[in-house]
N, CA, C and O atoms as a printed pandas DataFrame, in Angstrom:
     atom_number atom_name residue_name chain_id  residue_number  x_coord  y_coord  z_coord
0              1         N          GLN        A               1  -71.626   88.535    5.710
1              2        CA          GLN        A               1  -70.345   88.101    5.215
2              3         C          GLN        A               1  -70.489   87.402    3.868
3              4         O          GLN        A               1  -69.630   87.537    2.997
4              5         N          VAL        A               2  -71.573   86.658    3.703
5              6        CA          VAL        A               2  -71.802   85.965    2.433
6              7         C          VAL        A               2  -72.040   86.970    1.320
7              8         O          VAL        A               2  -71.454   86.857    0.243
8              9         N          LEU        A               3  -72.892   87.947    1.569
9             10        CA          LEU        A               3  -73.224   88.919    0.536
10            11         C          LEU        A               3  -72.070   89.865    0.240
11            12         O          LEU        A               3  -72.027   90.474   -0.829
12            13         N          ALA        A               4  -71.139   89.993    1.168
13            14        CA          ALA        A               4  -69.949   90.808    0.939
14            15         C          ALA        A               4  -68.848   90.016    0.237
15            16         O          ALA        A               4  -67.836   90.588   -0.168
16            17         N          GLY        A               5  -69.040   88.709    0.090
17            18        CA          GLY        A               5  -68.058   87.880   -0.569
18            19         C          GLY        A               5  -66.952   87.387    0.338
19            20         O          GLY        A               5  -65.948   86.859   -0.141
20            21         N          VAL        A               6  -67.120   87.551    1.660
21            22        CA          VAL        A               6  -66.099   87.137    2.618
22            23         C          VAL        A               6  -66.219   85.644    2.930
23            24         O          VAL        A               6  -65.209   84.953    3.069
24            25         N          TYR        A               7  -67.451   85.150    3.038
25            26        CA          TYR        A               7  -67.705   83.752    3.357
26            27         C          TYR        A               7  -68.274   83.069    2.120
27            28         O          TYR        A               7  -69.202   83.605    1.514
28            29         N          PRO        A               8  -67.756   81.904    1.717
29            30        CA          PRO        A               8  -68.233   81.255    0.490
30            31         C          PRO        A               8  -69.665   80.734    0.610
31            32         O          PRO        A               8  -70.043   80.153    1.628
32            33         N          ILE        A               9  -70.435   80.946   -0.418
33            34        CA          ILE        A               9  -71.838   80.522   -0.445
34            35         C          ILE        A               9  -71.939   79.008   -0.330
35            36         O          ILE        A               9  -72.854   78.495    0.315
36            37         N          SER        A              10  -71.017   78.296   -0.944
37            38        CA          SER        A              10  -71.059   76.833   -0.919
38            39         C          SER        A              10  -70.855   76.257    0.481
39            40         O          SER        A              10  -71.186   75.094    0.713
40            41         N          GLN        A              11  -70.325   77.027    1.408
41            42        CA          GLN        A              11  -70.091   76.562    2.777
42            43         C          GLN        A              11  -71.314   76.739    3.678
43            44         O          GLN        A              11  -71.342   76.208    4.789
44            45         N          LEU        A              12  -72.314   77.472    3.218
45            46        CA          LEU        A              12  -73.496   77.735    4.044
46            47         C          LEU        A              12  -74.319   76.468    4.237
47            48         O          LEU        A              12  -74.600   75.749    3.278
48            49         N          GLN        A              13  -74.697   76.203    5.462
49            50        CA          GLN        A              13  -75.592   75.085    5.727
50            51         C          GLN        A              13  -77.045   75.549    5.764
51            52         O          GLN        A              13  -77.958   74.767    5.499
52            53         N          GLU        A              14  -77.253   76.809    6.089
53            54        CA          GLU        A              14  -78.602   77.376    6.187
54            55         C          GLU        A              14  -78.599   78.726    5.472
55            56         O          GLU        A              14  -78.344   79.752    6.104
56            57         N          PRO        A              15  -78.879   78.745    4.158
57            58        CA          PRO        A              15  -78.806   79.985    3.397
58            59         C          PRO        A              15  -80.059   80.860    3.475
59            60         O          PRO        A              15  -80.066   81.966    2.935
60            61         N          TYR        A              16  -81.110   80.388    4.130
61            62        CA          TYR        A              16  -82.387   81.098    4.107
62            63         C          TYR        A              16  -82.349   82.408    4.882
63            64         O          TYR        A              16  -83.041   83.357    4.515
64            65         N          SER        A              17  -81.555   82.479    5.947
65            66        CA          SER        A              17  -81.458   83.736    6.688
66            67         C          SER        A              17  -80.741   84.797    5.844
67            68         O          SER        A              17  -81.080   85.978    5.923
68            69         N          ALA        A              18  -79.765   84.392    5.046
69            70        CA          ALA        A              18  -79.088   85.342    4.149
70            71         C          ALA        A              18  -80.042   85.814    3.054
71            72         O          ALA        A              18  -80.005   86.981    2.662
72            73         N          VAL        A              19  -80.891   84.923    2.563
73            74        CA          VAL        A              19  -81.903   85.319    1.578
74            75         C          VAL        A              19  -82.904   86.262    2.237
75            76         O          VAL        A              19  -83.337   87.235    1.619
76            77         N          GLY        A              20  -83.274   85.985    3.482
77            78        CA          GLY        A              20  -84.180   86.873    4.219
78            79         C          GLY        A              20  -83.581   88.249    4.425
79            80         O          GLY        A              20  -84.273   89.257    4.283
80            81         N          PHE        A              21  -82.290   88.300    4.762
81            82        CA          PHE        A              21  -81.589   89.572    4.906
82            83         C          PHE        A              21  -81.628   90.348    3.589
83            84         O          PHE        A              21  -81.880   91.553    3.577
84            85         N          LEU        A              22  -81.382   89.659    2.502
85            86        CA          LEU        A              22  -81.409   90.280    1.178
86            87         C          LEU        A              22  -82.821   90.760    0.833
87            88         O          LEU        A              22  -82.996   91.838    0.265
88            89         N          ALA        A              23  -83.812   89.961    1.178
89            90        CA          ALA        A              23  -85.201   90.293    0.863
90            91         C          ALA        A              23  -85.725   91.483    1.653
91            92         O          ALA        A              23  -86.639   92.168    1.195
92            93         N          THR        A              24  -85.161   91.744    2.837
93            94        CA          THR        A              24  -85.599   92.914    3.597
94            95         C          THR        A              24  -85.060   94.203    2.998
95            96         O          THR        A              24  -85.568   95.284    3.295
96            97         N          ARG        A              25  -84.046   94.102    2.167
97            98        CA          ARG        A              25  -83.420   95.281    1.581
98            99         C          ARG        A              25  -83.692   95.453    0.090
99           100         O          ARG        A              25  -83.481   96.537   -0.455
100          101         N          LEU        A              26  -84.152   94.411   -0.566
101          102        CA          LEU        A              26  -84.471   94.456   -1.996
102          103         C          LEU        A              26  -85.852   93.847   -2.230
103          104         O          LEU        A              26  -86.245   92.922   -1.520
104          105         N          PRO        A              27  -86.587   94.350   -3.208
105          106        CA          PRO        A              27  -87.883   93.725   -3.537
106          107         C          PRO        A              27  -87.669   92.478   -4.401
107          108         O          PRO        A              27  -87.945   92.493   -5.601
108          109         N          LEU        A              28  -87.178   91.409   -3.785
109          110        CA          LEU        A              28  -86.830   90.199   -4.542
110          111         C          LEU        A              28  -87.981   89.625   -5.367
111          112         O          LEU        A              28  -87.757   89.265   -6.523
112          113         N          PRO        A              29  -89.203   89.520   -4.833
113          114        CA          PRO        A              29  -90.278   88.950   -5.659
114          115         C          PRO        A              29  -90.510   89.750   -6.953
115          116         O          PRO        A              29  -90.806   89.173   -7.999
116          117         N          THR        A              30  -90.375   91.056   -6.872
117          118        CA          THR        A              30  -90.551   91.892   -8.056
118          119         C          THR        A              30  -89.365   91.755   -8.997
119          120         O          THR        A              30  -89.546   91.597  -10.205
120          121         N          LEU        A              31  -88.153   91.814   -8.456
121          122        CA          LEU        A              31  -86.948   91.717   -9.285
122          123         C          LEU        A              31  -86.839   90.371   -9.990
123          124         O          LEU        A              31  -86.416   90.300  -11.144
124          125         N          LEU        A              32  -87.221   89.305   -9.295
125          126        CA          LEU        A              32  -87.116   87.964   -9.858
126          127         C          LEU        A              32  -88.393   87.539  -10.576
127          128         O          LEU        A              32  -88.457   86.445  -11.136
128          129         N          GLN        A              33  -89.410   88.401  -10.561
129          130        CA          GLN        A              33  -90.704   88.160  -11.208
130          131         C          GLN        A              33  -91.320   86.843  -10.732
131          132         O          GLN        A              33  -91.616   85.947  -11.521
132          133         N          LEU        A              34  -91.503   86.761   -9.410
133          134        CA          LEU        A              34  -92.034   85.558   -8.789
134          135         C          LEU        A              34  -93.533   85.667   -8.584
135          136         O          LEU        A              34  -94.067   86.758   -8.381
136          137         N          ARG        A              35  -94.202   84.535   -8.639
137          138        CA          ARG        A              35  -95.636   84.490   -8.346
138          139         C          ARG        A              35  -95.831   84.468   -6.836
139          140         O          ARG        A              35  -95.091   83.782   -6.131
140          141         N          PRO        A              36  -96.811   85.206   -6.330
141          142        CA          PRO        A              36  -97.017   85.229   -4.872
142          143         C          PRO        A              36  -97.477   83.871   -4.349
143          144         O          PRO        A              36  -98.166   83.130   -5.051
144          145         N          PRO        A              37  -97.094   83.549   -3.115
145          146        CA          PRO        A              37  -97.524   82.265   -2.540
146          147         C          PRO        A              37  -99.022   82.282   -2.259
147          148         O          PRO        A              37  -99.573   83.299   -1.838
148          149         N          ALA        A              38  -99.662   81.165   -2.491
149          150        CA          ALA        A              38 -101.117   81.089   -2.316
150          151         C          ALA        A              38 -101.514   80.905   -0.851
151          152         O          ALA        A              38 -102.585   81.349   -0.438
152          153         N          SER        A              39 -100.656   80.253   -0.069
153          154        CA          SER        A              39 -101.053   79.868    1.287
154          155         C          SER        A              39 -100.846   80.958    2.341
155          156         O          SER        A              39 -101.541   80.961    3.357
156          157         N          THR        A              40  -99.911   81.878    2.122
157          158        CA          THR        A              40  -99.599   82.867    3.153
158          159         C          THR        A              40  -99.927   84.278    2.676
159          160         O          THR        A              40 -100.107   84.520    1.483
160          161         N          ALA        A              41 -100.000   85.199    3.627
161          162        CA          ALA        A              41 -100.338   86.586    3.306
162          163         C          ALA        A              41  -99.147   87.355    2.737
163          164         O          ALA        A              41  -99.335   88.261    1.925
164          165         N          GLY        A              42  -97.930   87.010    3.147
165          166        CA          GLY        A              42  -96.755   87.738    2.699
166          167         C          GLY        A              42  -95.641   86.785    2.306
167          168         O          GLY        A              42  -95.780   85.563    2.360
168          169         N          TRP        A              43  -94.542   87.386    1.911
169          170        CA          TRP        A              43  -93.384   86.599    1.484
170          171         C          TRP        A              43  -92.474   86.293    2.664
171          172         O          TRP        A              43  -92.208   87.170    3.486
172          173         N          THR        A              44  -92.003   85.076    2.753
173          174        CA          THR        A              44  -90.942   84.700    3.670
174          175         C          THR        A              44  -89.742   84.291    2.822
175          176         O          THR        A              44  -89.864   84.130    1.608
176          177         N          ALA        A              45  -88.588   84.124    3.454
177          178        CA          ALA        A              45  -87.402   83.692    2.715
178          179         C          ALA        A              45  -87.652   82.325    2.077
179          180         O          ALA        A              45  -87.236   82.080    0.945
180          181         N          TRP        A              46  -88.321   81.452    2.793
181          182        CA          TRP        A              46  -88.627   80.120    2.261
182          183         C          TRP        A              46  -89.548   80.233    1.045
183          184         O          TRP        A              46  -89.338   79.540    0.050
184          185         N          ASP        A              47  -90.567   81.098    1.113
185          186        CA          ASP        A              47  -91.488   81.288   -0.015
186          187         C          ASP        A              47  -90.753   81.800   -1.248
187          188         O          ASP        A              47  -91.017   81.356   -2.365
188          189         N          ILE        A              48  -89.830   82.734   -1.040
189          190        CA          ILE        A              48  -89.055   83.273   -2.148
190          191         C          ILE        A              48  -88.219   82.171   -2.793
191          192         O          ILE        A              48  -88.164   82.060   -4.018
192          193         N          CYS        A              49  -87.572   81.362   -1.964
193          194        CA          CYS        A              49  -86.741   80.269   -2.483
194          195         C          CYS        A              49  -87.593   79.225   -3.201
195          196         O          CYS        A              49  -87.201   78.703   -4.245
196          197         N          GLU        A              50  -88.745   78.931   -2.639
197          198        CA          GLU        A              50  -89.619   77.946   -3.273
198          199         C          GLU        A              50  -90.158   78.446   -4.612
199          200         O          GLU        A              50  -90.220   77.685   -5.577
200          201         N          ALA        A              51  -90.546   79.712   -4.675
201          202        CA          ALA        A              51  -91.028   80.282   -5.933
202          203         C          ALA        A              51  -89.911   80.336   -6.981
203          204         O          ALA        A              51  -90.162   80.117   -8.166
204          205         N          TRP        A              52  -88.684   80.627   -6.549
205          206        CA          TRP        A              52  -87.545   80.672   -7.473
206          207         C          TRP        A              52  -87.227   79.255   -7.987
207          208         O          TRP        A              52  -86.908   79.075   -9.163
208          209         N          ALA        A              53  -87.315   78.259   -7.101
209          210        CA          ALA        A              53  -87.097   76.874   -7.516
210          211         C          ALA        A              53  -88.162   76.441   -8.521
211          212         O          ALA        A              53  -87.863   75.749   -9.494
212          213         N          GLU        A              54  -89.381   76.845   -8.283
213          214        CA          GLU        A              54  -90.475   76.521   -9.217
214          215         C          GLU        A              54  -90.245   77.174  -10.573
215          216         O          GLU        A              54  -90.425   76.545  -11.616
216          217         N          LYS        A              55  -89.847   78.432  -10.546
217          218        CA          LYS        A              55  -89.632   79.170  -11.793
218          219         C          LYS        A              55  -88.460   78.597  -12.588
219          220         O          LYS        A              55  -88.532   78.490  -13.812
220          221         N          ARG        A              56  -87.382   78.229  -11.896
221          222        CA          ARG        A              56  -86.176   77.734  -12.567
222          223         C          ARG        A              56  -86.213   76.226  -12.835
223          224         O          ARG        A              56  -85.386   75.708  -13.584
224          225         N          GLY        A              57  -87.171   75.525  -12.221
225          226        CA          GLY        A              57  -87.275   74.089  -12.427
226          227         C          GLY        A              57  -86.305   73.276  -11.595
227          228         O          GLY        A              57  -85.930   72.170  -11.983
228          229         N          TYR        A              58  -85.890   73.817  -10.444
229          230        CA          TYR        A              58  -84.993   73.089   -9.553
230          231         C          TYR        A              58  -85.805   72.051   -8.778
231          232         O          TYR        A              58  -86.704   72.415   -8.020
232          233         N          LYS        A              59  -85.503   70.777   -8.957
233          234        CA          LYS        A              59  -86.216   69.687   -8.289
234          235         C          LYS        A              59  -85.219   68.779   -7.577
235          236         O          LYS        A              59  -84.075   68.634   -8.010
236          237         N          THR        A              60  -85.668   68.166   -6.477
237          238        CA          THR        A              60  -84.826   67.194   -5.790
238          239         C          THR        A              60  -84.817   65.899   -6.598
239          240         O          THR        A              60  -85.743   65.632   -7.364
240          241         N          ALA        A              61  -83.772   65.101   -6.424
241          242        CA          ALA        A              61  -83.599   63.899   -7.237
242          243         C          ALA        A              61  -84.617   62.803   -6.910
243          244         O          ALA        A              61  -85.207   62.217   -7.818
244          245         N          LYS        A              62  -84.824   62.526   -5.636
245          246        CA          LYS        A              62  -85.669   61.384   -5.278
246          247         C          LYS        A              62  -87.160   61.704   -5.319
247          248         O          LYS        A              62  -87.932   60.977   -5.944
248          249         N          ALA        A              63  -87.564   62.768   -4.669
249          250        CA          ALA        A              63  -88.992   63.046   -4.501
250          251         C          ALA        A              63  -89.538   64.034   -5.527
251          252         O          ALA        A              63  -90.750   64.239   -5.587
252          253         N          ALA        A              64  -88.689   64.643   -6.325
253          254        CA          ALA        A              64  -89.092   65.630   -7.334
254          255         C          ALA        A              64  -89.848   66.813   -6.716
255          256         O          ALA        A              64  -90.772   67.360   -7.318
256          257         N          ARG        A              65  -89.434   67.195   -5.501
257          258        CA          ARG        A              65  -89.980   68.409   -4.864
258          259         C          ARG        A              65  -89.128   69.593   -5.272
259          260         O          ARG        A              65  -88.030   69.426   -5.804
260          261         N          ASN        A              66  -89.634   70.787   -5.021
261          262        CA          ASN        A              66  -88.845   71.985   -5.304
262          263         C          ASN        A              66  -87.583   71.988   -4.447
263          264         O          ASN        A              66  -87.653   71.804   -3.232
264          265         N          ASP        A              67  -86.444   72.194   -5.074
265          266        CA          ASP        A              67  -85.158   72.204   -4.370
266          267         C          ASP        A              67  -84.886   73.626   -3.880
267          268         O          ASP        A              67  -84.233   74.417   -4.561
268          269         N          VAL        A              68  -85.398   73.937   -2.687
269          270        CA          VAL        A              68  -85.284   75.293   -2.148
270          271         C          VAL        A              68  -83.857   75.636   -1.737
271          272         O          VAL        A              68  -83.465   76.801   -1.787
272          273         N          TYR        A              69  -83.077   74.636   -1.332
273          274        CA          TYR        A              69  -81.680   74.873   -0.967
274          275         C          TYR        A              69  -80.892   75.350   -2.186
275          276         O          TYR        A              69  -80.136   76.318   -2.102
276          277         N          ARG        A              70  -81.070   74.677   -3.304
277          278        CA          ARG        A              70  -80.399   75.085   -4.544
278          279         C          ARG        A              70  -80.877   76.465   -4.988
279          280         O          ARG        A              70  -80.082   77.271   -5.472
280          281         N          ALA        A              71  -82.170   76.740   -4.825
281          282        CA          ALA        A              71  -82.719   78.046   -5.188
282          283         C          ALA        A              71  -82.127   79.151   -4.322
283          284         O          ALA        A              71  -81.805   80.227   -4.826
284          285         N          ALA        A              72  -81.979   78.894   -3.015
285          286        CA          ALA        A              72  -81.386   79.887   -2.116
286          287         C          ALA        A              72  -79.944   80.180   -2.523
287          288         O          ALA        A              72  -79.529   81.338   -2.559
288          289         N          ASN        A              73  -79.185   79.135   -2.827
289          290        CA          ASN        A              73  -77.812   79.334   -3.286
290          291         C          ASN        A              73  -77.774   80.127   -4.588
291          292         O          ASN        A              73  -76.900   80.971   -4.783
292          293         N          SER        A              74  -78.714   79.855   -5.465
293          294        CA          SER        A              74  -78.774   80.565   -6.740
294          295         C          SER        A              74  -79.050   82.059   -6.532
295          296         O          SER        A              74  -78.428   82.900   -7.181
296          297         N          ILE        A              75  -79.967   82.381   -5.642
297          298        CA          ILE        A              75  -80.292   83.785   -5.349
298          299         C          ILE        A              75  -79.084   84.490   -4.738
299          300         O          ILE        A              75  -78.779   85.628   -5.097
300          301         N          LEU        A              76  -78.402   83.819   -3.821
301          302        CA          LEU        A              76  -77.221   84.421   -3.204
302          303         C          LEU        A              76  -76.097   84.615   -4.221
303          304         O          LEU        A              76  -75.349   85.590   -4.140
304          305         N          ARG        A              77  -75.979   83.710   -5.161
305          306        CA          ARG        A              77  -74.967   83.869   -6.221
306          307         C          ARG        A              77  -75.302   85.035   -7.148
307          308         O          ARG        A              77  -74.407   85.727   -7.633
308          309         N          LEU        A              78  -76.602   85.251   -7.393
309          310        CA          LEU        A              78  -77.002   86.425   -8.184
310          311         C          LEU        A              78  -76.550   87.709   -7.501
311          312         O          LEU        A              78  -76.066   88.632   -8.156
312          313         N          ALA        A              79  -76.711   87.763   -6.187
313          314        CA          ALA        A              79  -76.302   88.953   -5.430
314          315         C          ALA        A              79  -74.778   89.069   -5.390
315          316         O          ALA        A              79  -74.238   90.166   -5.538
316          317         N          ALA        A              80  -74.085   87.953   -5.192
317          318        CA          ALA        A              80  -72.626   87.987   -5.117
318          319         C          ALA        A              80  -71.998   88.362   -6.462
319          320         O          ALA        A              80  -70.954   89.012   -6.508
320          321         N          ASP        A              81  -72.642   87.948   -7.546
321          322        CA          ASP        A              81  -72.141   88.269   -8.888
322          323         C          ASP        A              81  -72.471   89.690   -9.316
323          324         O          ASP        A              81  -71.950   90.172  -10.321
324          325         N          GLY        A              82  -73.337   90.365   -8.558
325          326        CA          GLY        A              82  -73.708   91.737   -8.892
326          327         C          GLY        A              82  -74.921   91.840   -9.790
327          328         O          GLY        A              82  -75.249   92.935  -10.246
328          329         N          ARG        A              83  -75.601   90.729  -10.061
329          330        CA          ARG        A              83  -76.799   90.780  -10.895
330          331         C          ARG        A              83  -78.017   91.241  -10.095
331          332         O          ARG        A              83  -79.010   91.685  -10.672
332          333         N          LEU        A              84  -77.940   91.137   -8.776
333          334        CA          LEU        A              84  -78.886   91.788   -7.863
334          335         C          LEU        A              84  -78.055   92.789   -7.075
335          336         O          LEU        A              84  -77.159   92.399   -6.327
336          337         N          ARG        A              85  -78.338   94.040   -7.233
337          338        CA          ARG        A              85  -77.507   95.074   -6.612
338          339         C          ARG        A              85  -77.968   95.386   -5.195
339          340         O          ARG        A              85  -79.108   95.784   -4.957
340          341         N          LEU        A              86  -77.054   95.193   -4.278
341          342        CA          LEU        A              86  -77.295   95.507   -2.879
342          343         C          LEU        A              86  -76.299   96.576   -2.480
343          344         O          LEU        A              86  -75.089   96.391   -2.612
344          345         N          CYS        A              87  -76.807   97.691   -1.993
345          346        CA          CYS        A              87  -75.948   98.802   -1.600
346          347         C          CYS        A              87  -76.254   99.136   -0.140
347          348         O          CYS        A              87  -77.397   99.431    0.210
348          349         N          LEU        A              88  -75.234   99.087    0.699
349          350        CA          LEU        A              88  -75.401   99.411    2.113
350          351         C          LEU        A              88  -74.573  100.642    2.435
351          352         O          LEU        A              88  -73.398  100.721    2.075
352          353         N          ARG        A              89  -75.178  101.586    3.102
353          354        CA          ARG        A              89  -74.472  102.802    3.498
354          355         C          ARG        A              89  -73.714  102.559    4.803
355          356         O          ARG        A              89  -74.115  101.706    5.595
356          357         N          PRO        A              90  -72.637  103.287    5.036
357          358        CA          PRO        A              90  -71.903  103.134    6.298
358          359         C          PRO        A              90  -72.753  103.581    7.484
359          360         O          PRO        A              90  -73.646  104.414    7.327
360          361         N          PRO        A              91  -72.482  103.032    8.674
361          362        CA          PRO        A              91  -73.234  103.451    9.864
362          363         C          PRO        A              91  -73.112  104.955   10.088
363          364         O          PRO        A              91  -72.021  105.515    9.986
364          365         N          GLY        A              92  -74.234  105.606   10.394
365          366        CA          GLY        A              92  -74.246  107.037   10.654
366          367         C          GLY        A              92  -74.314  107.904    9.417
367          368         O          GLY        A              92  -74.226  109.127    9.529
368          369         N          TYR        A              93  -74.466  107.321    8.245
369          370        CA          TYR        A              93  -74.474  108.070    6.990
370          371         C          TYR        A              93  -75.602  109.092    6.952
371          372         O          TYR        A              93  -75.374  110.256    6.624
372          373         N          PHE        A              94  -76.808  108.667    7.282
373          374        CA          PHE        A              94  -77.957  109.564    7.203
374          375         C          PHE        A              94  -77.932  110.623    8.296
375          376         O          PHE        A              94  -78.380  111.749    8.077
376          377         N          ALA        A              95  -77.419  110.279    9.462
377          378        CA          ALA        A              95  -77.309  111.269   10.540
378          379         C          ALA        A              95  -76.320  112.366   10.153
379          380         O          ALA        A              95  -76.528  113.538   10.465
380          381         N          GLN        A              96  -75.257  111.980    9.481
381          382        CA          GLN        A              96  -74.252  112.950    9.054
382          383         C          GLN        A              96  -74.802  113.861    7.949
383          384         O          GLN        A              96  -74.481  115.048    7.898
384          385         N          LYS        A              97  -75.622  113.301    7.078
385          386        CA          LYS        A              97  -76.200  114.073    5.978
386          387         C          LYS        A              97  -77.405  114.899    6.421
387          388         O          LYS        A              97  -77.845  115.790    5.696
388          389         N          GLY        A              98  -77.939  114.608    7.608
389          390        CA          GLY        A              98  -79.112  115.334    8.094
390          391         C          GLY        A              98  -80.401  114.862    7.455
391          392         O          GLY        A              98  -81.389  115.596    7.445
392          393         N          GLU        A              99  -80.410  113.630    6.913
393          394        CA          GLU        A              99  -81.595  113.073    6.274
394          395         C          GLU        A              99  -82.164  111.957    7.147
395          396         O          GLU        A              99  -81.420  111.308    7.882
396          397         N          PRO        A             100  -83.472  111.728    7.073
397          398        CA          PRO        A             100  -84.026  110.596    7.804
398          399         C          PRO        A             100  -83.621  109.292    7.120
399          400         O          PRO        A             100  -83.516  109.228    5.895
400          401         N          CYS        A             101  -83.401  108.279    7.907
401          402        CA          CYS        A             101  -83.008  106.972    7.388
402          403         C          CYS        A             101  -84.222  106.321    6.734
403          404         O          CYS        A             101  -85.281  106.263    7.359
404          405         N          PRO        A             102  -84.110  105.824    5.484
405          406        CA          PRO        A             102  -85.269  105.223    4.823
406          407         C          PRO        A             102  -85.633  103.841    5.369
407          408         O          PRO        A             102  -86.770  103.402    5.197
408          409         N          LEU        A             103  -84.710  103.154    6.012
409          410        CA          LEU        A             103  -84.978  101.831    6.581
410          411         C          LEU        A             103  -84.974  101.919    8.101
411          412         O          LEU        A             103  -84.287  102.765    8.672
412          413         N          PRO        A             104  -85.738  101.050    8.758
413          414        CA          PRO        A             104  -85.689  101.055   10.226
414          415         C          PRO        A             104  -84.326  100.612   10.717
415          416         O          PRO        A             104  -83.621   99.864   10.038
416          417         N          ALA        A             105  -83.965  101.071   11.885
417          418        CA          ALA        A             105  -82.682  100.708   12.466
418          419         C          ALA        A             105  -82.652   99.212   12.751
419          420         O          ALA        A             105  -83.630   98.651   13.245
420          421         N          LEU        A             106  -81.546   98.576   12.445
421          422        CA          LEU        A             106  -81.395   97.144   12.669
422          423         C          LEU        A             106  -80.768   96.900   14.027
423          424         O          LEU        A             106  -79.905   97.664   14.460
424          425         N          PRO        A             107  -81.200   95.827   14.714
425          426        CA          PRO        A             107  -80.582   95.526   16.008
426          427         C          PRO        A             107  -79.143   95.060   15.801
427          428         O          PRO        A             107  -78.830   94.424   14.795
428          429         N          HIS        A             108  -78.278   95.375   16.747
429          430        CA          HIS        A             108  -76.873   94.986   16.630
430          431         C          HIS        A             108  -76.577   93.741   17.373
431          432         O          HIS        A             108  -75.436   93.279   17.373
């Protein structure tokens, strides 16, 4: 709903799952030119937000840590504004066309 523009980004209390949803469908680290995390083997939504906060210089006021919440909101705004293009096909699109689906089926 957030990425479709139905629910306002500013109302989200936990934006990391929406960033994770976006990251499963787009190569966010490549598109945003992020440095890979040193501690883990792969990217998580939190890692993407932390790397984006580091790149943009988003820091918390008191502790001067990376502001991952602000970074997550920023990434979602990029998608909502159309600067990160997300295209979703209607359900059954590939079955109707007779083509294999390029992404695994998502649980409902």
